[in-house]
Rosetta silent file (secondary structure, phi, psi, omega in degrees, C-alpha in Angstrom):
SEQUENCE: XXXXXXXXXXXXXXXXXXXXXXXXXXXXXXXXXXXXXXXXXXXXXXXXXXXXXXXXXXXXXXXXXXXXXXXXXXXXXXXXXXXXXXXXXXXXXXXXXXXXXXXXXXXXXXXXXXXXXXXXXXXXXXXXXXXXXXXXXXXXXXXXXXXXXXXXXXXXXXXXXXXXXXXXXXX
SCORE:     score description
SCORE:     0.000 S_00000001
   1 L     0.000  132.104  172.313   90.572   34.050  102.909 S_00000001
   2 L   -91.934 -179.925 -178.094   93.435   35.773  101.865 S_00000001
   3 L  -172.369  132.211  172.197   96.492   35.006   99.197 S_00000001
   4 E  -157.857  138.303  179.661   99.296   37.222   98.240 S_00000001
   5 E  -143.486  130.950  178.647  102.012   36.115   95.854 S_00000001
   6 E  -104.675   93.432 -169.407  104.885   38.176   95.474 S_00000001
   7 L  -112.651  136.160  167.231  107.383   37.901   92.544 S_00000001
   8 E  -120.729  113.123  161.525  110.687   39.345   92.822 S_00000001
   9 E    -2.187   18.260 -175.020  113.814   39.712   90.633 S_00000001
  10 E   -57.016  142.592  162.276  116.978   37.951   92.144 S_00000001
  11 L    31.296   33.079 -171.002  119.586   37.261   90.045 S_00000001
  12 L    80.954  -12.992 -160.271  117.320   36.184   86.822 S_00000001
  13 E  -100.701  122.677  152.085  115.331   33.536   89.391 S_00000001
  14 E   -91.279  109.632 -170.745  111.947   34.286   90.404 S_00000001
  15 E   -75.075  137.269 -175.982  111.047   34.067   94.056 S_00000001
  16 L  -140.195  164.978 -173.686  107.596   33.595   95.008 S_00000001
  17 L  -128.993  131.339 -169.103  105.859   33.813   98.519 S_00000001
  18 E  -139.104  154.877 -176.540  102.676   32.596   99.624 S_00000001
  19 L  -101.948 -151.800 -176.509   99.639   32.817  102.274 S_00000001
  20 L   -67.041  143.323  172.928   96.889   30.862  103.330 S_00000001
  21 L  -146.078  166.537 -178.416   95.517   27.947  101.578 S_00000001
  22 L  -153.512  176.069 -175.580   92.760   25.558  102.731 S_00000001
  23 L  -122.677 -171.936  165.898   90.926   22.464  100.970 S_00000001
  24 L  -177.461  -13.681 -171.705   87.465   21.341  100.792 S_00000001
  25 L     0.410  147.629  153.820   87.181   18.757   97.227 S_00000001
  26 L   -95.042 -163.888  153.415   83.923   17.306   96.804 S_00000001
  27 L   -69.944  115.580  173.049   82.999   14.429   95.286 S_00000001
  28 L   -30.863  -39.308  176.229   83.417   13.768   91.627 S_00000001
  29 L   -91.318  -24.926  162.189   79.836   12.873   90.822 S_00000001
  30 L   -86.568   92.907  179.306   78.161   15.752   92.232 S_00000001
  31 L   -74.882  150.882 -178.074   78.377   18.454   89.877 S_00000001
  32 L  -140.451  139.599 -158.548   76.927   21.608   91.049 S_00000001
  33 L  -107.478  149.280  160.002   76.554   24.298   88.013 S_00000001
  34 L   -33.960  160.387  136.836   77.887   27.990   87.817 S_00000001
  35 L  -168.684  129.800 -175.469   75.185   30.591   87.449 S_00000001
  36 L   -71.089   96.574  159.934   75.294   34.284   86.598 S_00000001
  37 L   -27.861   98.066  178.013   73.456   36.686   88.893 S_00000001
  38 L   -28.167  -58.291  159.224   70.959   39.086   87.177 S_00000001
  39 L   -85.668   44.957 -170.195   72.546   41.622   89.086 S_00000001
  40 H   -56.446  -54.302 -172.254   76.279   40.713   88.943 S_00000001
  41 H   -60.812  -14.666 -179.746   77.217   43.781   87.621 S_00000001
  42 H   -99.590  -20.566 -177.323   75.728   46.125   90.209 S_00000001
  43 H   -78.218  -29.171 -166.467   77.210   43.868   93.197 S_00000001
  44 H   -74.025  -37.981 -174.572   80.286   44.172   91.516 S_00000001
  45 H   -86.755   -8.703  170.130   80.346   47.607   91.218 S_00000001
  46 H   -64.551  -21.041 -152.178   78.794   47.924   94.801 S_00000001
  47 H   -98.536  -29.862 -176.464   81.664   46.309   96.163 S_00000001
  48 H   -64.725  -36.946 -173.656   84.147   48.350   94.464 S_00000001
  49 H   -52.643  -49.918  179.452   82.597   51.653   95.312 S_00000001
  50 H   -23.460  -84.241 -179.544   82.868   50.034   98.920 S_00000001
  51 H   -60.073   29.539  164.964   86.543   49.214   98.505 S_00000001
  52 H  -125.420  -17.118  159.917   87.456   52.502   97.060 S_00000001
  53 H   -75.928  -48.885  160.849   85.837   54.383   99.966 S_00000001
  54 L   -65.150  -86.462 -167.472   87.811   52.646  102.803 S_00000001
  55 H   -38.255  -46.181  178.654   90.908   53.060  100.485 S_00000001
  56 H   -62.888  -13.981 -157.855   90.113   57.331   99.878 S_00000001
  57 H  -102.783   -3.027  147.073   89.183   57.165  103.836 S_00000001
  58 H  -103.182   -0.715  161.896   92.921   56.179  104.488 S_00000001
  59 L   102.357   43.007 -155.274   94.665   58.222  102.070 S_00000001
  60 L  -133.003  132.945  165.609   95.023   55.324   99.681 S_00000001
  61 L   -37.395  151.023 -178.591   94.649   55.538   95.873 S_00000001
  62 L   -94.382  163.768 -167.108   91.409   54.042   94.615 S_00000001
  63 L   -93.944  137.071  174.000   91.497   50.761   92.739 S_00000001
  64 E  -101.082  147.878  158.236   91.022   50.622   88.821 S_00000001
  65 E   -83.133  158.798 -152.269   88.761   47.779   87.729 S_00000001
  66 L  -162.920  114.676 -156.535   90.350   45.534   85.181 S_00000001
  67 H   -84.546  -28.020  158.435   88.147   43.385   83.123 S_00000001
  68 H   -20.765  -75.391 -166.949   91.006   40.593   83.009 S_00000001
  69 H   -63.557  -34.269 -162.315   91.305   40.310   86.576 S_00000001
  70 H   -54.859  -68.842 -152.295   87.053   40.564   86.614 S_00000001
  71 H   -75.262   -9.722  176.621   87.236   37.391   84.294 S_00000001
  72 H   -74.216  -53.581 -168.883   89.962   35.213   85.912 S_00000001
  73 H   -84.873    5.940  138.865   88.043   35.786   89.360 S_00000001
  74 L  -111.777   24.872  154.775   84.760   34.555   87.620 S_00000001
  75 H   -80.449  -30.502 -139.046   86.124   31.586   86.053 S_00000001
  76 H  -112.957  -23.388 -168.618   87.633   30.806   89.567 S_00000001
  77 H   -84.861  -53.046  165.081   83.963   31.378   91.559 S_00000001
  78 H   -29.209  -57.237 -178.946   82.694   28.970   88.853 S_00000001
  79 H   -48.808  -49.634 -175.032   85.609   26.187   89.281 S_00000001
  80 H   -99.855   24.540  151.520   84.531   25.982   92.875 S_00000001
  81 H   -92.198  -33.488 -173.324   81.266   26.017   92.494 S_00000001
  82 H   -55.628  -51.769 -168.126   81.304   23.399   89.784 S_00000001
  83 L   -93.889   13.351 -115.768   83.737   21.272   91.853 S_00000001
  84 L   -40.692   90.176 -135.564   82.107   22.213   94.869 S_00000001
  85 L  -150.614  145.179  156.877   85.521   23.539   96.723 S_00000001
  86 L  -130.334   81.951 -155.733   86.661   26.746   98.778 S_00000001
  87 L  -162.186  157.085  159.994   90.067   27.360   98.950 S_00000001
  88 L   -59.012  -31.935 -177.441   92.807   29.770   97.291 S_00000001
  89 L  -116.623  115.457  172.498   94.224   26.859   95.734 S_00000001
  90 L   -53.921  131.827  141.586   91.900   24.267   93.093 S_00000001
  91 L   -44.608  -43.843 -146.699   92.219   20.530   94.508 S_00000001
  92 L   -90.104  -70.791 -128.116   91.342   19.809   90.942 S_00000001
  93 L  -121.461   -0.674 -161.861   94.240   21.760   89.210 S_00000001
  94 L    22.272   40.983  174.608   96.464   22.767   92.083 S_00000001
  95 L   -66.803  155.190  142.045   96.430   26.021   90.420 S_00000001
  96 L  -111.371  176.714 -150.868   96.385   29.423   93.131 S_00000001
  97 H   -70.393  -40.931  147.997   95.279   32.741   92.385 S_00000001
  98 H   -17.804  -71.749 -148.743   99.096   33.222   90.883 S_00000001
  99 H   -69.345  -62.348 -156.678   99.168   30.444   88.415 S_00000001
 100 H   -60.339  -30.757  167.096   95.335   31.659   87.081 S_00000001
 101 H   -67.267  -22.155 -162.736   96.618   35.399   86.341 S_00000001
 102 H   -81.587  -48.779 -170.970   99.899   34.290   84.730 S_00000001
 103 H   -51.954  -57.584 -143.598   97.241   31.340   82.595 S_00000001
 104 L   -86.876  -12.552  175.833   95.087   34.577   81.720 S_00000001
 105 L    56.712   51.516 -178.136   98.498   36.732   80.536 S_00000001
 106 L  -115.708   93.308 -136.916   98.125   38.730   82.879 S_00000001
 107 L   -94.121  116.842 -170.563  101.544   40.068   84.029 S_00000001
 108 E  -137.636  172.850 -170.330  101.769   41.822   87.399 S_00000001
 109 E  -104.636  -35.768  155.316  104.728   42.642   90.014 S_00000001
 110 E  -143.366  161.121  172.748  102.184   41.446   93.200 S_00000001
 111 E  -143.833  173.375 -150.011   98.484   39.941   93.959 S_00000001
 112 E  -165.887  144.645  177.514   95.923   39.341   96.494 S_00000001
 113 L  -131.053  142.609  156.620   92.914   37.329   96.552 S_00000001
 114 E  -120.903  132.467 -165.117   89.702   37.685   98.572 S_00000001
 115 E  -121.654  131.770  158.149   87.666   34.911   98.837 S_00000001
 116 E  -168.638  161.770 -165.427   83.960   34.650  100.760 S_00000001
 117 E  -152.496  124.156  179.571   81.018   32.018  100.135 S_00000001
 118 L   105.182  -30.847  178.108   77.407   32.945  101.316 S_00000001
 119 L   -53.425  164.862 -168.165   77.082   36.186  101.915 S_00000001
 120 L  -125.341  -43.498  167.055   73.954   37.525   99.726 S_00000001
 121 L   -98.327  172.240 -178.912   74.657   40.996   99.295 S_00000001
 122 L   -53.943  -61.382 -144.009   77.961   43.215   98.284 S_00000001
 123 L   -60.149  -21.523 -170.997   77.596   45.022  101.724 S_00000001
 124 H   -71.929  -30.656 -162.197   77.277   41.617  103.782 S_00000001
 125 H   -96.718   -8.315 -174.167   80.565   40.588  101.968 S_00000001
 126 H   -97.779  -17.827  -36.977   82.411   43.727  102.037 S_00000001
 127 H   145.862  -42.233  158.347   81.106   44.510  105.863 S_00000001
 128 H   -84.133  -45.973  172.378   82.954   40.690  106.456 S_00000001
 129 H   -47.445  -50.420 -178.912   86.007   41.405  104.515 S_00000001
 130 L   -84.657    6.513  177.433   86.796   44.399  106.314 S_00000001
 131 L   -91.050  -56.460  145.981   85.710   42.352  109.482 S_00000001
 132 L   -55.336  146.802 -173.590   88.539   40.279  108.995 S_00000001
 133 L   -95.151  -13.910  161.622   91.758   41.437  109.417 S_00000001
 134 L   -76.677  -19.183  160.273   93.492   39.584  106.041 S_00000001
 135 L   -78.036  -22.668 -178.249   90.696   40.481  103.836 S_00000001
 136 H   -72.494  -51.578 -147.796   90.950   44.321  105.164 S_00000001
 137 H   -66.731  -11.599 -176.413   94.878   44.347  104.479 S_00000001
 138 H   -93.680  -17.891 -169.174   94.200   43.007  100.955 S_00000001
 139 H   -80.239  -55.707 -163.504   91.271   45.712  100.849 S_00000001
 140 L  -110.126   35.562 -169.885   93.464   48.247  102.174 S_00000001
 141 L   -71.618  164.528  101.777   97.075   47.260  100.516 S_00000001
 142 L   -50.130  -13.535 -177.271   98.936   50.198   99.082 S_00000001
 143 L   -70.349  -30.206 -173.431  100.305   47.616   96.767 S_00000001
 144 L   -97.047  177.789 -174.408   97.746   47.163   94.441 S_00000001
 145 L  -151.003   17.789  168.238   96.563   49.338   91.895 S_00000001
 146 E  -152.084  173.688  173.608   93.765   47.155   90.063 S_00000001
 147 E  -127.569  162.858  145.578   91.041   45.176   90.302 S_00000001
 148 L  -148.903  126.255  179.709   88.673   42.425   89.356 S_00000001
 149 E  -106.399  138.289  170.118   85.265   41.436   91.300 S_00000001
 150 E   -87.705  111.942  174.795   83.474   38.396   90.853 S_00000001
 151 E  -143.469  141.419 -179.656   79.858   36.864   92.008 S_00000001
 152 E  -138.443 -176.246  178.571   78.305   33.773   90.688 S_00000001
 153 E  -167.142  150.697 -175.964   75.733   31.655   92.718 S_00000001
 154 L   -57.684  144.313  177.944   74.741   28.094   93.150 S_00000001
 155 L   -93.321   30.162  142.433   71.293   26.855   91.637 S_00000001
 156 L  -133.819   43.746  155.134   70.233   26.984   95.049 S_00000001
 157 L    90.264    8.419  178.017   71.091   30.327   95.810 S_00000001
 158 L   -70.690  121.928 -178.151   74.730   29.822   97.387 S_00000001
 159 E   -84.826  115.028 -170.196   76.657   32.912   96.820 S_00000001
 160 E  -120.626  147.639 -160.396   80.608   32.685   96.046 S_00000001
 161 E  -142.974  116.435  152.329   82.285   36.055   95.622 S_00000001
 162 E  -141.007  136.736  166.853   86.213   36.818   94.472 S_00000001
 163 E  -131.137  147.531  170.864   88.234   39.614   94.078 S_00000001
 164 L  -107.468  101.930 -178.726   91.542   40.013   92.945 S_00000001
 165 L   -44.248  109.902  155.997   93.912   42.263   93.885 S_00000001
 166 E  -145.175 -176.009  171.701   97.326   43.269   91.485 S_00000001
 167 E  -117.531   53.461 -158.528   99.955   45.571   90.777 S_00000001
 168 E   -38.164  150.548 -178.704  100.353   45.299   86.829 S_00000001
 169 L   -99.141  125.317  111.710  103.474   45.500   85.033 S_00000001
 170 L   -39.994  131.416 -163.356  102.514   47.481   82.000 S_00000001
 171 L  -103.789    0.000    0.000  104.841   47.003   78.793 S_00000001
């Protein structure tokens, strides 16, 4: 699932533009808990090498990792696991992938979200991302120019994976 939010400068008013959103809420009483992957840190960097190879193999800058964006999208893999939910937008908080960088003070000119739930390895999820054609164009954006990848899993082994895509403003 994709998301791109765009803010632009009109006349002092900020304009904003938006993509796909989808629901899924659970139930209230079934909590389902977060849980950190022994190897988080290697899928995450598996996925990036990924996405920075398809970006170099089109003439595309490579993506910086950005421990911000890292921690907004695994707060965000948590929320819906916790709340047990799959969508660009919380049910619970009607936040999107916007609202959670600007909460995190994290100031950018555009963003992109990638979303996927199940896959087990980086390669299965980057190998679907680029399978799709709205997860490639956020893979393969010229717009962005950072990153942050996420993977948490289910305590029965459900995988949820996000990365987020910006273009920072640096002050």
């Amino acid at each position: 699932m994709r998301k791109r939010i765009t803010f632009g400068l009109v006349a002092g008013v900020c304009i904003i533009a938006t993509g796909c959103t989808s629901t899924g809420a659970a139930e209230e009483d079934a909590k389902v808990y977060c849980e950190l992957p022994s190897n988080r840190f290697r899928m995450a960097d598996e996925i990036l090498l990924a996405v920075n190879d398809a970006r170099l193999a089109e003439g595309l800058m490579p993506l910086v990792p950005d421990e911000s964006l890292a921690d907004v999208a695994g707060e965000y893999a948590c929320e819906m696991i916790e709340a047990e939910f799959f969508s660009h937008h919380s049910p619970e908080t009607k936040q999107g992938p916007g609202d959670r960088l600007t909460k995190a003070g994290y100031i950018y000119f555009t963003m992109g979200e990638n979303l996927a739930v199940g896959q087990t390895t980086a390669t299965d999820v980057f190998d679907a991302w680029m399978a799709s054609p709205r997860h490639r164009e956020n893979i393969l954006s010229p717009e962005w120019r950072e990153t942050g990848i996420a993977v948490r899993v289910t305590p029965d082994g459900q995988y949820y994976w996000v990365q987020e895509f910006a273009d920072p403003v640096k002050l």
